[in-house]
Amino acid sequence: MKTILVTGGAGFLGSHLCDLLLARGDEVICVDNFFSGRKENIAHLRNHPRFELIRHDITNPLFIEVDQIYNLACPASPVAYQYNPIKTIKTSTEGMIRMLGLAKRCKARILQASTSEVYGDPEVHPQTEDYWGNVNPLGPRSCYDEGKRVAESLCMNYHLAHKLEVRIIRIFNTYGPRMDPNDGRVISNFITQALRGEPLTIFGNGQQTRSFCFVDDLLNGMMRLMDQDVTTGPINIGNPGEFTMLELAQLVLELTESKSSLKNVDLPKDDPKQRCPNITLAKSILGWEPRVPLREGLQKTIAYYRELLKL
Ligand code: NAD
Ligand code: UDP
């Protein structure tokens, strides 16, 4: 049994990760400042004998004893991370330094939840891990993209300087139950709009693409990366199935049997035109590939929102 710290453990991905680690027999310490996470996501764990919740901001010092750290703390939706851009940068930089310092003192292995956003608006397609990316360092997404790039650099330098055991996962758009219905991401927006009979908001002409990975697949890859001894990473984890936002909207309308219309609104600045992971490394090193097709994952997510929102 290991003692495992999950930062951002009350968030969408973090709460599922807590569930999986507890089910495996580990002791889990969940740290969250509830900026974009929700107590409901972990309410069912409150009385679990191996679960502990600490309300804490990772930019502040934390002195606990742990064997592993999954550093997921950071708002992930553009609406959330642009709400307070300076705080977002601090979480990915100061917070990362705090967590690396904790890992160093405890001699703990640490996994950093990085992102496909380090590739920016990519000119290499699909994106391989050796692509350096095309990020606007001054644009509205830079607080997130550049913060995550610095976090990767910090991880690599702690690994080189202190022989810290680091793992870097580059997560591509992931969806599923427990995504905050109000977080402004495309899947939560489209499903809640379709269920309420409101128009689906297509940003720009809807021809931009994303590749959507179901949460169960993503976490399976994340835990495999943490527990292998071959590589520090970075490793892309995502589903290479690539869809335009118009295709996604049509699929959501079909699966919800909604009569909602589509409404075109302005494309946000610096919105990446295309995104698709090359997962060759994940396949060869982790023996991992996604199993849940978009249609099936959307059905599960729609069922969750129907229940949550009583729609
Ligand atoms: P989320 O917003 O649901 O979860 C993030 C959690 O971190 C929240 O519970 C939030 O309250 C907490 N948090 C934020 N700042 C904090 C701080 N300073 N101290 C303590 N807690 C803090 O987002 P998510 O989708 O679960 O994403 C989890 C991680 O995965 C993030 O680091 C994100 O950047 C990364 N990621 C997610 C996706 C995705 O599609 N979901 C894609 C790429 C990367
Ligand atoms: N998007 C959209 N309608 C929405 C929300 C998002 O068309 O209501 C688009 C957005 O412009 C982007 C894609 O969907 O091209 C994915 O957006 P999201 O915020 O989910 O993630 P990210 O841009 O970070 O990949």
Short mmCIF file of C-alpha atoms and ligand atoms in Angstrom, two decimals:
data_model
loop_
_atom_site.label_atom_id
_atom_site.label_comp_id
_atom_site.label_asym_id
_atom_site.label_seq_id
_atom_site.Cartn_x
_atom_site.Cartn_y
_atom_site.Cartn_z
CA MET A 1 0.00 0.00 0.00
CA LYS A 2 1.34 3.44 -1.01
CA THR A 3 0.40 6.86 0.31
CA ILE A 4 -0.47 8.93 -2.74
CA LEU A 5 -1.08 12.65 -2.95
CA VAL A 6 -3.55 13.76 -5.63
CA THR A 7 -3.52 17.54 -6.08
CA GLY A 8 -6.66 18.82 -7.79
CA GLY A 9 -8.33 15.70 -6.41
CA ALA A 10 -11.78 17.31 -6.21
CA GLY A 11 -11.74 18.12 -9.91
CA PHE A 12 -13.02 16.12 -12.85
CA LEU A 13 -9.98 13.91 -13.50
CA GLY A 14 -8.60 14.03 -9.95
CA SER A 15 -11.77 12.68 -8.33
CA HIS A 16 -11.86 9.66 -10.67
CA LEU A 17 -8.17 9.09 -9.98
CA CYS A 18 -8.85 9.08 -6.21
CA ASP A 19 -11.53 6.42 -6.80
CA LEU A 20 -9.16 4.20 -8.80
CA LEU A 21 -6.26 4.48 -6.35
CA LEU A 22 -8.52 3.67 -3.39
CA ALA A 23 -10.00 0.71 -5.27
CA ARG A 24 -6.45 -0.56 -5.82
CA GLY A 25 -5.75 -0.42 -2.09
CA ASP A 26 -3.68 2.77 -1.79
CA GLU A 27 -4.03 5.49 0.81
CA VAL A 28 -5.08 8.76 -0.86
CA ILE A 29 -4.53 12.33 0.29
CA CYS A 30 -6.59 14.70 -1.82
CA VAL A 31 -5.49 18.33 -1.86
CA ASP A 32 -7.70 20.98 -3.48
CA ASN A 33 -8.49 24.69 -3.13
CA PHE A 34 -11.91 24.19 -4.77
CA PHE A 35 -11.27 26.83 -7.42
CA SER A 36 -12.77 24.70 -10.19
CA GLY A 37 -13.37 21.44 -8.28
CA ARG A 38 -16.54 20.43 -6.48
CA LYS A 39 -17.13 18.76 -3.13
CA GLU A 40 -19.84 16.62 -4.79
CA ASN A 41 -17.11 14.89 -6.82
CA ILE A 42 -15.57 13.39 -3.68
CA ALA A 43 -18.58 13.41 -1.31
CA HIS A 44 -18.87 9.60 -1.61
CA LEU A 45 -15.28 9.22 -0.29
CA ARG A 46 -15.73 11.29 2.88
CA ASN A 47 -15.97 8.30 5.21
CA HIS A 48 -13.53 6.06 3.37
CA PRO A 49 -10.88 4.88 5.89
CA ARG A 50 -8.00 5.36 3.43
CA PHE A 51 -9.13 8.79 2.11
CA GLU A 52 -8.18 12.19 3.49
CA LEU A 53 -9.11 15.65 2.18
CA ILE A 54 -7.01 18.75 2.77
CA ARG A 55 -8.30 22.14 1.62
CA HIS A 56 -5.06 23.70 0.50
CA ASP A 57 -3.63 25.83 -2.29
CA ILE A 58 -0.55 24.20 -3.84
CA THR A 59 1.20 27.55 -4.20
CA ASN A 60 1.65 27.41 -0.40
CA PRO A 61 4.09 25.09 1.41
CA LEU A 62 2.79 21.63 2.27
CA PHE A 63 4.56 19.30 4.68
CA ILE A 64 3.23 15.74 4.55
CA GLU A 65 4.80 12.32 3.94
CA VAL A 66 3.90 10.60 0.67
CA ASP A 67 5.24 7.91 -1.71
CA GLN A 68 3.81 9.32 -4.95
CA ILE A 69 2.35 12.62 -6.15
CA TYR A 70 -0.09 13.10 -9.00
CA ASN A 71 -0.02 16.87 -9.65
CA LEU A 72 -3.35 17.65 -11.30
CA ALA A 73 -4.12 20.96 -9.59
CA CYS A 74 -4.81 23.61 -12.24
CA PRO A 75 -8.03 24.81 -13.85
CA ALA A 76 -8.36 23.13 -17.26
CA SER A 77 -11.21 24.88 -19.04
CA PRO A 78 -10.30 28.07 -20.95
CA VAL A 79 -13.10 29.98 -19.16
CA ALA A 80 -11.76 28.88 -15.76
CA TYR A 81 -8.05 29.40 -16.44
CA GLN A 82 -8.61 32.83 -18.01
CA TYR A 83 -10.75 34.02 -15.07
CA ASN A 84 -7.61 34.82 -13.07
CA PRO A 85 -4.65 34.35 -15.46
CA ILE A 86 -1.98 35.35 -12.94
CA LYS A 87 -3.29 32.79 -10.45
CA THR A 88 -3.23 30.17 -13.22
CA ILE A 89 0.44 30.93 -13.92
CA LYS A 90 1.25 30.79 -10.20
CA THR A 91 -0.44 27.40 -9.85
CA SER A 92 1.64 25.90 -12.68
CA THR A 93 4.93 27.51 -11.60
CA GLU A 94 5.00 28.25 -7.85
CA GLY A 95 2.68 25.30 -7.23
CA MET A 96 4.87 23.03 -9.36
CA ILE A 97 7.98 24.12 -7.43
CA ARG A 98 6.21 23.38 -4.13
CA MET A 99 5.20 19.92 -5.31
CA LEU A 100 8.66 19.15 -6.70
CA GLY A 101 10.17 20.26 -3.39
CA LEU A 102 7.79 17.97 -1.53
CA ALA A 103 8.68 15.11 -3.88
CA LYS A 104 12.38 15.75 -3.36
CA ARG A 105 12.11 15.76 0.43
CA CYS A 106 9.97 12.61 0.49
CA LYS A 107 11.90 10.92 -2.36
CA ALA A 108 8.51 10.47 -3.96
CA ARG A 109 7.82 9.89 -7.64
CA ILE A 110 5.83 12.77 -9.15
CA LEU A 111 3.58 12.86 -12.22
CA GLN A 112 2.78 16.20 -13.81
CA ALA A 113 -0.52 16.59 -15.67
CA SER A 114 0.70 18.47 -18.72
CA THR A 115 -1.39 19.15 -21.77
CA SER A 116 -1.67 19.10 -25.55
CA GLU A 117 -1.79 22.90 -25.15
CA VAL A 118 2.01 22.88 -25.00
CA TYR A 119 1.74 22.34 -28.80
CA GLY A 120 -0.33 25.57 -29.11
CA ASP A 121 -1.92 25.98 -32.56
CA PRO A 122 0.10 23.09 -34.00
CA GLU A 123 1.78 23.10 -37.39
CA VAL A 124 2.69 19.41 -37.07
CA HIS A 125 -0.30 17.11 -37.32
CA PRO A 126 -0.92 14.73 -35.57
CA GLN A 127 1.28 15.98 -32.73
CA THR A 128 4.30 13.91 -31.70
CA GLU A 129 6.11 14.42 -28.39
CA ASP A 130 9.22 15.79 -30.09
CA TYR A 131 7.28 18.70 -31.64
CA TRP A 132 8.14 21.96 -29.81
CA GLY A 133 4.83 23.63 -30.47
CA ASN A 134 3.47 26.94 -31.73
CA VAL A 135 2.34 28.92 -28.68
CA ASN A 136 1.55 32.64 -28.58
CA PRO A 137 3.41 33.70 -25.41
CA LEU A 138 1.25 36.83 -25.02
CA GLY A 139 -2.23 35.64 -25.97
CA PRO A 140 -5.21 34.85 -23.71
CA ARG A 141 -4.33 31.14 -23.54
CA SER A 142 -0.69 31.79 -22.62
CA CYS A 143 -1.31 31.79 -18.84
CA TYR A 144 -2.19 28.12 -19.20
CA ASP A 145 0.03 27.04 -22.11
CA GLU A 146 3.19 28.77 -20.95
CA GLY A 147 2.54 27.83 -17.32
CA LYS A 148 2.38 24.18 -18.32
CA ARG A 149 5.52 24.55 -20.45
CA VAL A 150 7.44 26.01 -17.49
CA ALA A 151 6.07 23.19 -15.31
CA GLU A 152 7.50 20.62 -17.76
CA SER A 153 10.84 22.43 -17.72
CA LEU A 154 10.85 22.46 -13.91
CA CYS A 155 10.10 18.73 -13.83
CA MET A 156 12.88 17.93 -16.29
CA ASN A 157 15.40 20.09 -14.42
CA TYR A 158 14.55 18.58 -11.01
CA HIS A 159 14.95 15.18 -12.64
CA LEU A 160 18.36 16.08 -14.07
CA ALA A 161 19.68 18.02 -11.07
CA HIS A 162 18.29 15.90 -8.21
CA LYS A 163 17.58 12.55 -9.91
CA LEU A 164 13.94 13.05 -8.96
CA GLU A 165 11.63 10.41 -10.42
CA VAL A 166 9.39 12.43 -12.70
CA ARG A 167 6.63 11.43 -15.11
CA ILE A 168 5.11 13.87 -17.62
CA ILE A 169 1.80 13.10 -19.30
CA ARG A 170 0.48 15.33 -22.10
CA ILE A 171 -3.28 15.02 -21.83
CA PHE A 172 -5.48 15.68 -24.87
CA ASN A 173 -9.11 16.82 -24.48
CA THR A 174 -10.74 14.45 -22.03
CA TYR A 175 -14.42 14.21 -21.12
CA GLY A 176 -16.85 12.16 -19.05
CA PRO A 177 -19.01 12.17 -15.93
CA ARG A 178 -18.12 14.80 -13.26
CA MET A 179 -17.07 17.44 -15.78
CA ASP A 180 -18.48 20.64 -14.32
CA PRO A 181 -21.62 21.41 -16.38
CA ASN A 182 -20.76 25.12 -16.23
CA ASP A 183 -17.07 24.91 -17.07
CA GLY A 184 -17.47 26.18 -20.62
CA ARG A 185 -15.70 23.30 -22.36
CA VAL A 186 -17.22 22.17 -25.61
CA ILE A 187 -18.60 18.80 -24.51
CA SER A 188 -20.21 20.11 -21.32
CA ASN A 189 -21.62 23.10 -23.25
CA PHE A 190 -23.06 21.07 -26.13
CA ILE A 191 -24.65 18.39 -23.94
CA THR A 192 -26.22 20.78 -21.43
CA GLN A 193 -27.44 23.05 -24.25
CA ALA A 194 -28.94 20.07 -26.13
CA LEU A 195 -30.67 18.73 -23.00
CA ARG A 196 -32.15 22.17 -22.22
CA GLY A 197 -33.32 22.71 -25.80
CA GLU A 198 -31.03 25.74 -26.15
CA PRO A 199 -28.97 26.48 -29.30
CA LEU A 200 -25.56 24.78 -29.43
CA THR A 201 -22.87 27.48 -29.51
CA ILE A 202 -20.48 26.82 -32.41
CA PHE A 203 -17.39 28.98 -32.01
CA GLY A 204 -16.28 30.25 -35.43
CA ASN A 205 -17.27 28.09 -38.41
CA GLY A 206 -17.00 24.85 -36.40
CA GLN A 207 -14.35 23.38 -38.73
CA GLN A 208 -11.66 23.35 -36.01
CA THR A 209 -10.88 19.83 -34.79
CA ARG A 210 -10.30 18.17 -31.42
CA SER A 211 -9.67 14.55 -30.38
CA PHE A 212 -11.71 13.47 -27.37
CA CYS A 213 -10.62 10.81 -24.89
CA PHE A 214 -13.00 9.20 -22.40
CA VAL A 215 -11.97 9.66 -18.77
CA ASP A 216 -11.56 5.91 -18.01
CA ASP A 217 -9.11 5.49 -20.90
CA LEU A 218 -7.16 8.58 -19.90
CA LEU A 219 -6.70 7.51 -16.29
CA ASN A 220 -5.68 4.02 -17.31
CA GLY A 221 -2.88 5.59 -19.38
CA MET A 222 -1.95 8.01 -16.60
CA MET A 223 -1.55 5.26 -14.00
CA ARG A 224 0.45 3.10 -16.42
CA LEU A 225 2.81 5.99 -17.03
CA MET A 226 3.25 6.62 -13.31
CA ASP A 227 3.96 2.98 -12.51
CA GLN A 228 6.45 2.13 -15.29
CA ASP A 229 10.23 2.51 -14.97
CA VAL A 230 11.23 3.03 -18.61
CA THR A 231 10.63 6.70 -19.27
CA THR A 232 10.23 10.12 -17.68
CA GLY A 233 8.15 11.23 -20.64
CA PRO A 234 6.57 13.34 -21.96
CA ILE A 235 3.99 10.94 -23.34
CA ASN A 236 0.82 11.88 -25.21
CA ILE A 237 -2.34 10.28 -23.85
CA GLY A 238 -5.43 10.92 -25.95
CA ASN A 239 -7.81 9.38 -28.43
CA PRO A 240 -6.66 9.90 -32.04
CA GLY A 241 -10.26 9.96 -33.32
CA GLU A 242 -10.46 13.53 -34.70
CA PHE A 243 -13.73 15.45 -35.10
CA THR A 244 -14.75 18.94 -36.18
CA MET A 245 -16.91 20.85 -33.70
CA LEU A 246 -19.78 20.67 -36.22
CA GLU A 247 -19.48 16.86 -36.30
CA LEU A 248 -19.45 16.80 -32.50
CA ALA A 249 -22.56 19.00 -32.36
CA GLN A 250 -24.44 16.71 -34.78
CA LEU A 251 -23.51 13.64 -32.74
CA VAL A 252 -24.64 15.26 -29.47
CA LEU A 253 -27.97 16.26 -31.09
CA GLU A 254 -28.47 12.69 -32.34
CA LEU A 255 -27.64 11.02 -29.00
CA THR A 256 -29.73 13.42 -26.89
CA GLU A 257 -32.59 13.36 -29.46
CA SER A 258 -32.59 17.14 -29.13
CA LYS A 259 -34.19 19.59 -31.54
CA SER A 260 -31.79 22.39 -30.57
CA SER A 261 -30.51 24.62 -33.36
CA LEU A 262 -26.88 25.60 -33.95
CA LYS A 263 -25.76 29.17 -33.27
CA ASN A 264 -22.48 30.57 -34.61
CA VAL A 265 -20.60 32.82 -32.21
CA ASP A 266 -17.18 34.48 -32.49
CA LEU A 267 -14.14 32.21 -32.42
CA PRO A 268 -12.02 33.03 -29.34
CA LYS A 269 -8.56 34.44 -30.04
CA ASP A 270 -5.79 31.85 -30.61
CA ASP A 271 -8.23 28.91 -30.66
CA PRO A 272 -6.14 26.02 -32.08
CA LYS A 273 -7.35 24.95 -35.54
CA GLN A 274 -6.55 21.28 -35.17
CA ARG A 275 -5.47 18.83 -32.53
CA CYS A 276 -4.82 15.10 -32.65
CA PRO A 277 -2.37 12.97 -30.67
CA ASN A 278 0.18 10.66 -32.17
CA ILE A 279 0.11 7.85 -29.57
CA THR A 280 2.88 5.63 -30.94
CA LEU A 281 4.97 6.14 -27.78
CA ALA A 282 2.08 5.34 -25.43
CA LYS A 283 1.37 2.17 -27.40
CA SER A 284 4.95 0.96 -27.43
CA ILE A 285 6.10 1.98 -23.94
CA LEU A 286 2.88 1.66 -21.93
CA GLY A 287 1.04 -0.91 -24.05
CA TRP A 288 -1.82 1.59 -23.92
CA GLU A 289 -4.45 2.67 -26.38
CA PRO A 290 -7.95 4.08 -25.89
CA ARG A 291 -10.89 1.68 -26.00
CA VAL A 292 -14.00 3.85 -25.62
CA PRO A 293 -15.31 5.35 -28.89
CA LEU A 294 -16.72 8.89 -28.79
CA ARG A 295 -20.32 7.73 -29.26
CA GLU A 296 -20.15 5.39 -26.25
CA GLY A 297 -18.38 7.90 -24.01
CA LEU A 298 -20.84 10.62 -24.93
CA GLN A 299 -23.76 8.35 -24.02
CA LYS A 300 -22.30 7.86 -20.53
CA THR A 301 -21.66 11.59 -20.16
CA ILE A 302 -25.16 12.49 -21.33
CA ALA A 303 -26.64 10.06 -18.78
CA TYR A 304 -24.58 11.76 -16.04
CA TYR A 305 -25.78 15.26 -16.98
CA ARG A 306 -29.41 14.10 -17.27
CA GLU A 307 -29.22 12.82 -13.69
CA LEU A 308 -27.25 15.78 -12.32
CA LEU A 309 -29.39 18.47 -13.91
CA LYS A 310 -32.66 16.50 -13.68
CA LEU A 311 -33.21 16.95 -17.44
P1 NAD B 1 -10.61 20.55 -13.11
O1 NAD B 1 -10.70 22.03 -13.19
O2 NAD B 1 -11.90 19.79 -12.99
O3 NAD B 1 -9.69 20.09 -11.90
C1 NAD B 1 -8.60 20.85 -11.43
C2 NAD B 1 -8.64 20.84 -9.92
O4 NAD B 1 -7.51 21.56 -9.41
C3 NAD B 1 -9.88 21.50 -9.34
O5 NAD B 1 -10.47 20.68 -8.37
C4 NAD B 1 -9.35 22.81 -8.74
O6 NAD B 1 -10.14 23.27 -7.67
C5 NAD B 1 -7.94 22.40 -8.35
N1 NAD B 1 -6.99 23.52 -8.24
C6 NAD B 1 -6.80 24.50 -9.14
N2 NAD B 1 -5.82 25.33 -8.71
C7 NAD B 1 -5.40 24.84 -7.51
C8 NAD B 1 -4.43 25.26 -6.57
N3 NAD B 1 -3.68 26.36 -6.79
N4 NAD B 1 -4.26 24.53 -5.44
C9 NAD B 1 -5.03 23.43 -5.21
N5 NAD B 1 -5.96 22.99 -6.07
C10 NAD B 1 -6.15 23.69 -7.21
O7 NAD B 1 -9.80 20.05 -14.39
P2 NAD B 1 -9.49 18.58 -14.93
O8 NAD B 1 -10.11 18.46 -16.27
O9 NAD B 1 -9.79 17.57 -13.90
O10 NAD B 1 -7.91 18.68 -15.15
C11 NAD B 1 -6.98 18.12 -14.22
C12 NAD B 1 -5.57 18.37 -14.72
O11 NAD B 1 -5.38 17.77 -16.00
C13 NAD B 1 -5.22 19.85 -14.87
O12 NAD B 1 -3.89 20.05 -14.46
C14 NAD B 1 -5.32 20.09 -16.35
O13 NAD B 1 -4.48 21.13 -16.79
C15 NAD B 1 -4.92 18.74 -16.92
N6 NAD B 1 -5.49 18.52 -18.25
C16 NAD B 1 -6.83 18.23 -18.39
C17 NAD B 1 -7.37 18.07 -19.66
C18 NAD B 1 -8.81 17.72 -19.87
O14 NAD B 1 -9.25 17.66 -21.02
N7 NAD B 1 -9.61 17.46 -18.87
C19 NAD B 1 -6.54 18.22 -20.78
C20 NAD B 1 -5.20 18.54 -20.60
C21 NAD B 1 -4.69 18.67 -19.32
N1 UDP B 2 -16.17 25.40 -28.65
C1 UDP B 2 -17.37 25.59 -29.33
N2 UDP B 2 -18.49 25.85 -28.60
C2 UDP B 2 -18.49 25.93 -27.24
C3 UDP B 2 -17.27 25.72 -26.56
C4 UDP B 2 -16.12 25.45 -27.30
O1 UDP B 2 -17.44 25.53 -30.55
O2 UDP B 2 -19.56 26.17 -26.66
C5 UDP B 2 -14.96 25.07 -29.43
C6 UDP B 2 -13.72 25.88 -29.09
O3 UDP B 2 -13.67 27.05 -29.87
C7 UDP B 2 -12.61 24.91 -29.43
C8 UDP B 2 -13.22 23.54 -29.16
O4 UDP B 2 -14.63 23.74 -29.10
O5 UDP B 2 -12.29 25.01 -30.79
C9 UDP B 2 -12.75 22.91 -27.85
O6 UDP B 2 -12.94 23.87 -26.82
P1 UDP B 2 -12.68 23.53 -25.29
O7 UDP B 2 -12.87 24.80 -24.54
O8 UDP B 2 -13.50 22.38 -24.89
O9 UDP B 2 -11.15 23.04 -25.21
P2 UDP B 2 -9.77 23.55 -25.87
O10 UDP B 2 -10.01 24.72 -26.78
O11 UDP B 2 -8.94 23.93 -24.70
O12 UDP B 2 -9.29 22.38 -26.61
#
